């Protein structure tokens, strides 16, 4: 008998509460939910970018040769080479059938021309736990910039980064920058 006495008020309470929850949501509330969702997404993106920027800075501060670019950092890096100072950045990182493609922007920051150059580009994944590059499965290619870079001019080199989708691509490292005219 006491179980029925407990169920009756509980069932009545649920019926009353369900009536309250079925009121239509106003357009303003829906708009507010959309805006909050967009802000949450932007915050996640900014948090990921800040984390990647911090890791990129640490990698470059510990590197005496070459420059590390993390696609998520979305920030250029300066590299002092024997040919002159270069400003490097990645843009348009997109997926393709065999992995990713991106543009490597190389800008001369010195007041003198930079001769035609060759460089080695290495790319791979980052360890999600430590945030460090996983070098074991990295891939590489040699790129060439066939013409001199005039002072404060830039060139865009298309990269084919096979084997890794844009989501997997953790880093791109540029090193061994040498003059293309050197035998």
mmCIF file of C-alpha atoms in Angstrom:
data_model
loop_
_atom_site.group_PDB
_atom_site.id
_atom_site.type_symbol
_atom_site.label_atom_id
_atom_site.label_comp_id
_atom_site.label_asym_id
_atom_site.label_seq_id
_atom_site.Cartn_x
_atom_site.Cartn_y
_atom_site.Cartn_z
ATOM 1 C CA UNK A 1 0.000 0.000 0.000
ATOM 2 C CA UNK A 2 2.836 2.468 0.740
ATOM 3 C CA UNK A 3 4.415 1.908 -2.680
ATOM 4 C CA UNK A 4 1.193 3.089 -4.406
ATOM 5 C CA UNK A 5 1.114 6.116 -2.151
ATOM 6 C CA UNK A 6 4.681 7.040 -3.212
ATOM 7 C CA UNK A 7 4.093 6.414 -6.926
ATOM 8 C CA UNK A 8 1.005 8.571 -7.230
ATOM 9 C CA UNK A 9 2.680 11.858 -6.186
ATOM 10 C CA UNK A 10 5.808 11.018 -8.197
ATOM 11 C CA UNK A 11 3.756 10.319 -11.338
ATOM 12 C CA UNK A 12 1.777 13.527 -10.811
ATOM 13 C CA UNK A 13 5.022 15.508 -10.412
ATOM 14 C CA UNK A 14 6.427 14.048 -13.630
ATOM 15 C CA UNK A 15 3.238 14.921 -15.486
ATOM 16 C CA UNK A 16 3.381 18.512 -14.264
ATOM 17 C CA UNK A 17 7.101 18.841 -15.070
ATOM 18 C CA UNK A 18 6.684 17.364 -18.552
ATOM 19 C CA UNK A 19 4.025 19.981 -19.251
ATOM 20 C CA UNK A 20 6.516 22.692 -18.258
ATOM 21 C CA UNK A 21 9.249 21.355 -20.513
ATOM 22 C CA UNK A 22 7.077 21.155 -23.601
ATOM 23 C CA UNK A 23 6.689 24.908 -23.957
ATOM 24 C CA UNK A 24 8.111 26.042 -27.303
ATOM 25 C CA UNK A 25 11.610 27.525 -27.310
ATOM 26 C CA UNK A 26 11.637 31.094 -28.510
ATOM 27 C CA UNK A 27 13.680 32.086 -31.586
ATOM 28 C CA UNK A 28 15.834 34.291 -29.363
ATOM 29 C CA UNK A 29 16.760 31.320 -27.166
ATOM 30 C CA UNK A 30 17.614 29.229 -30.255
ATOM 31 C CA UNK A 31 19.796 32.075 -31.559
ATOM 32 C CA UNK A 32 21.503 32.345 -28.185
ATOM 33 C CA UNK A 33 22.224 28.588 -28.198
ATOM 34 C CA UNK A 34 23.763 28.896 -31.687
ATOM 35 C CA UNK A 35 25.927 31.816 -30.615
ATOM 36 C CA UNK A 36 27.121 29.994 -27.487
ATOM 37 C CA UNK A 37 27.957 26.952 -29.604
ATOM 38 C CA UNK A 38 29.932 29.114 -32.041
ATOM 39 C CA UNK A 39 31.797 30.792 -29.187
ATOM 40 C CA UNK A 40 32.663 27.403 -27.677
ATOM 41 C CA UNK A 41 34.013 26.252 -31.037
ATOM 42 C CA UNK A 42 36.087 29.436 -31.416
ATOM 43 C CA UNK A 43 37.457 29.011 -27.882
ATOM 44 C CA UNK A 44 38.509 25.415 -28.628
ATOM 45 C CA UNK A 45 40.197 26.579 -31.833
ATOM 46 C CA UNK A 46 42.027 29.413 -30.058
ATOM 47 C CA UNK A 47 43.087 27.096 -27.236
ATOM 48 C CA UNK A 48 44.488 24.590 -29.753
ATOM 49 C CA UNK A 49 46.268 27.382 -31.618
ATOM 50 C CA UNK A 50 47.785 28.764 -28.401
ATOM 51 C CA UNK A 51 49.003 25.309 -27.394
ATOM 52 C CA UNK A 52 50.523 24.689 -30.839
ATOM 53 C CA UNK A 53 52.161 28.128 -30.795
ATOM 54 C CA UNK A 54 53.752 27.369 -27.432
ATOM 55 C CA UNK A 55 55.083 24.010 -28.687
ATOM 56 C CA UNK A 56 56.339 25.635 -31.915
ATOM 57 C CA UNK A 57 58.199 28.242 -29.865
ATOM 58 C CA UNK A 58 59.785 25.572 -27.646
ATOM 59 C CA UNK A 59 60.891 23.493 -30.631
ATOM 60 C CA UNK A 60 62.445 26.500 -32.356
ATOM 61 C CA UNK A 61 64.173 27.727 -29.195
ATOM 62 C CA UNK A 62 65.852 24.319 -28.830
ATOM 63 C CA UNK A 63 66.845 24.090 -32.508
ATOM 64 C CA UNK A 64 70.086 25.629 -33.729
ATOM 65 C CA UNK A 65 69.502 24.540 -37.321
ATOM 66 C CA UNK A 66 66.229 24.536 -39.143
ATOM 67 C CA UNK A 67 62.775 25.801 -38.309
ATOM 68 C CA UNK A 68 59.677 24.044 -37.015
ATOM 69 C CA UNK A 69 56.234 25.012 -38.289
ATOM 70 C CA UNK A 70 53.112 23.594 -36.675
ATOM 71 C CA UNK A 71 50.065 23.973 -38.925
ATOM 72 C CA UNK A 72 47.769 24.610 -35.947
ATOM 73 C CA UNK A 73 50.004 27.458 -34.714
ATOM 74 C CA UNK A 74 49.263 29.407 -37.887
ATOM 75 C CA UNK A 75 52.248 31.680 -37.170
ATOM 76 C CA UNK A 76 55.391 32.404 -39.223
ATOM 77 C CA UNK A 77 58.897 31.569 -38.019
ATOM 78 C CA UNK A 78 62.200 33.251 -38.810
ATOM 79 C CA UNK A 79 65.177 31.128 -39.817
ATOM 80 C CA UNK A 80 68.722 32.467 -39.947
ATOM 81 C CA UNK A 81 70.582 30.649 -42.717
ATOM 82 C CA UNK A 82 74.013 31.080 -44.262
ATOM 83 C CA UNK A 83 72.183 32.697 -47.204
ATOM 84 C CA UNK A 84 70.281 35.244 -45.114
ATOM 85 C CA UNK A 85 67.317 35.525 -42.789
ATOM 86 C CA UNK A 86 64.097 33.892 -44.041
ATOM 87 C CA UNK A 87 60.565 34.171 -42.746
ATOM 88 C CA UNK A 88 58.687 30.882 -43.222
ATOM 89 C CA UNK A 89 54.979 30.153 -42.946
ATOM 90 C CA UNK A 90 52.492 27.472 -43.941
ATOM 91 C CA UNK A 91 49.204 28.309 -45.602
ATOM 92 C CA UNK A 92 46.358 26.440 -47.244
ATOM 93 C CA UNK A 93 46.926 23.087 -45.523
ATOM 94 C CA UNK A 94 44.371 20.854 -47.234
ATOM 95 C CA UNK A 95 43.719 17.185 -47.718
ATOM 96 C CA UNK A 96 44.325 15.289 -50.933
ATOM 97 C CA UNK A 97 44.131 11.635 -51.912
ATOM 98 C CA UNK A 98 47.614 10.656 -50.721
ATOM 99 C CA UNK A 99 47.836 12.928 -47.671
ATOM 100 C CA UNK A 100 48.057 16.705 -47.478
ATOM 101 C CA UNK A 101 49.178 19.638 -49.506
ATOM 102 C CA UNK A 102 50.236 23.054 -48.279
ATOM 103 C CA UNK A 103 51.982 26.197 -49.394
ATOM 104 C CA UNK A 104 55.328 27.069 -47.869
ATOM 105 C CA UNK A 105 55.801 30.829 -48.020
ATOM 106 C CA UNK A 106 59.434 31.923 -47.955
ATOM 107 C CA UNK A 107 60.180 35.607 -47.509
ATOM 108 C CA UNK A 108 63.547 37.329 -47.483
ATOM 109 C CA UNK A 109 63.770 39.636 -44.479
ATOM 110 C CA UNK A 110 67.270 40.977 -45.168
ATOM 111 C CA UNK A 111 68.200 44.058 -47.175
ATOM 112 C CA UNK A 112 70.187 41.968 -49.664
ATOM 113 C CA UNK A 113 69.042 39.341 -52.183
ATOM 114 C CA UNK A 114 68.918 35.684 -51.172
ATOM 115 C CA UNK A 115 70.322 33.407 -53.885
ATOM 116 C CA UNK A 116 68.377 30.519 -55.380
ATOM 117 C CA UNK A 117 68.172 27.825 -52.728
ATOM 118 C CA UNK A 118 67.473 24.216 -51.889
ATOM 119 C CA UNK A 119 66.093 23.008 -48.569
ATOM 120 C CA UNK A 120 64.970 19.805 -46.929
ATOM 121 C CA UNK A 121 61.372 19.623 -45.723
ATOM 122 C CA UNK A 122 60.480 16.977 -43.120
ATOM 123 C CA UNK A 123 56.945 16.345 -41.891
ATOM 124 C CA UNK A 124 55.287 14.032 -39.428
ATOM 125 C CA UNK A 125 52.932 13.598 -36.505
ATOM 126 C CA UNK A 126 53.081 14.932 -32.968
ATOM 127 C CA UNK A 127 52.806 12.673 -29.940
ATOM 128 C CA UNK A 128 49.389 13.557 -28.507
ATOM 129 C CA UNK A 129 50.526 12.820 -24.950
ATOM 130 C CA UNK A 130 53.828 14.722 -24.850
ATOM 131 C CA UNK A 131 53.320 17.220 -27.675
ATOM 132 C CA UNK A 132 56.709 16.241 -29.108
ATOM 133 C CA UNK A 133 57.419 15.334 -32.742
ATOM 134 C CA UNK A 134 57.298 11.666 -33.666
ATOM 135 C CA UNK A 135 60.409 11.428 -35.823
ATOM 136 C CA UNK A 136 60.298 7.667 -36.411
ATOM 137 C CA UNK A 137 57.663 7.832 -39.148
ATOM 138 C CA UNK A 138 58.591 11.213 -40.593
ATOM 139 C CA UNK A 139 58.877 11.771 -44.333
ATOM 140 C CA UNK A 140 61.021 14.240 -46.253
ATOM 141 C CA UNK A 141 61.575 15.901 -49.593
ATOM 142 C CA UNK A 142 63.929 18.440 -51.096
ATOM 143 C CA UNK A 143 62.503 21.693 -52.397
ATOM 144 C CA UNK A 144 64.084 24.217 -54.732
ATOM 145 C CA UNK A 145 63.582 27.919 -55.175
ATOM 146 C CA UNK A 146 65.178 28.420 -58.613
ATOM 147 C CA UNK A 147 65.378 32.239 -58.591
ATOM 148 C CA UNK A 148 66.970 34.675 -56.175
ATOM 149 C CA UNK A 149 64.716 36.379 -53.673
ATOM 150 C CA UNK A 150 65.053 40.124 -53.847
ATOM 151 C CA UNK A 151 65.156 42.002 -50.529
ATOM 152 C CA UNK A 152 61.833 41.739 -48.712
ATOM 153 C CA UNK A 153 60.266 39.649 -51.472
ATOM 154 C CA UNK A 154 58.625 36.255 -51.112
ATOM 155 C CA UNK A 155 57.930 33.073 -52.995
ATOM 156 C CA UNK A 156 55.346 30.339 -52.458
ATOM 157 C CA UNK A 157 56.459 26.723 -52.803
ATOM 158 C CA UNK A 158 53.670 24.116 -53.087
ATOM 159 C CA UNK A 159 54.304 21.091 -50.872
ATOM 160 C CA UNK A 160 52.913 17.579 -51.276
ATOM 161 C CA UNK A 161 52.966 16.052 -47.790
ATOM 162 C CA UNK A 162 52.112 12.431 -48.474
ATOM 163 C CA UNK A 163 51.019 9.930 -45.890
ATOM 164 C CA UNK A 164 49.294 12.270 -43.422
ATOM 165 C CA UNK A 165 45.901 13.932 -43.557
ATOM 166 C CA UNK A 166 45.702 17.574 -42.402
ATOM 167 C CA UNK A 167 44.358 16.350 -39.050
ATOM 168 C CA UNK A 168 47.372 14.038 -38.609
ATOM 169 C CA UNK A 169 49.977 16.531 -39.847
ATOM 170 C CA UNK A 170 51.659 17.704 -36.674
ATOM 171 C CA UNK A 171 54.741 19.525 -37.937
ATOM 172 C CA UNK A 172 56.761 20.628 -40.929
ATOM 173 C CA UNK A 173 60.477 21.206 -40.400
ATOM 174 C CA UNK A 174 62.677 23.104 -42.846
ATOM 175 C CA UNK A 175 66.447 22.631 -42.602
ATOM 176 C CA UNK A 176 69.646 22.249 -44.641
ATOM 177 C CA UNK A 177 69.005 25.479 -46.562
ATOM 178 C CA UNK A 178 71.812 25.761 -49.125
ATOM 179 C CA UNK A 179 72.536 27.774 -52.217
ATOM 180 C CA UNK A 180 71.215 26.100 -55.382
ATOM 181 C CA UNK A 181 74.306 27.317 -57.229
ATOM 182 C CA UNK A 182 76.655 25.388 -54.945
ATOM 183 C CA UNK A 183 77.968 22.295 -56.781
#
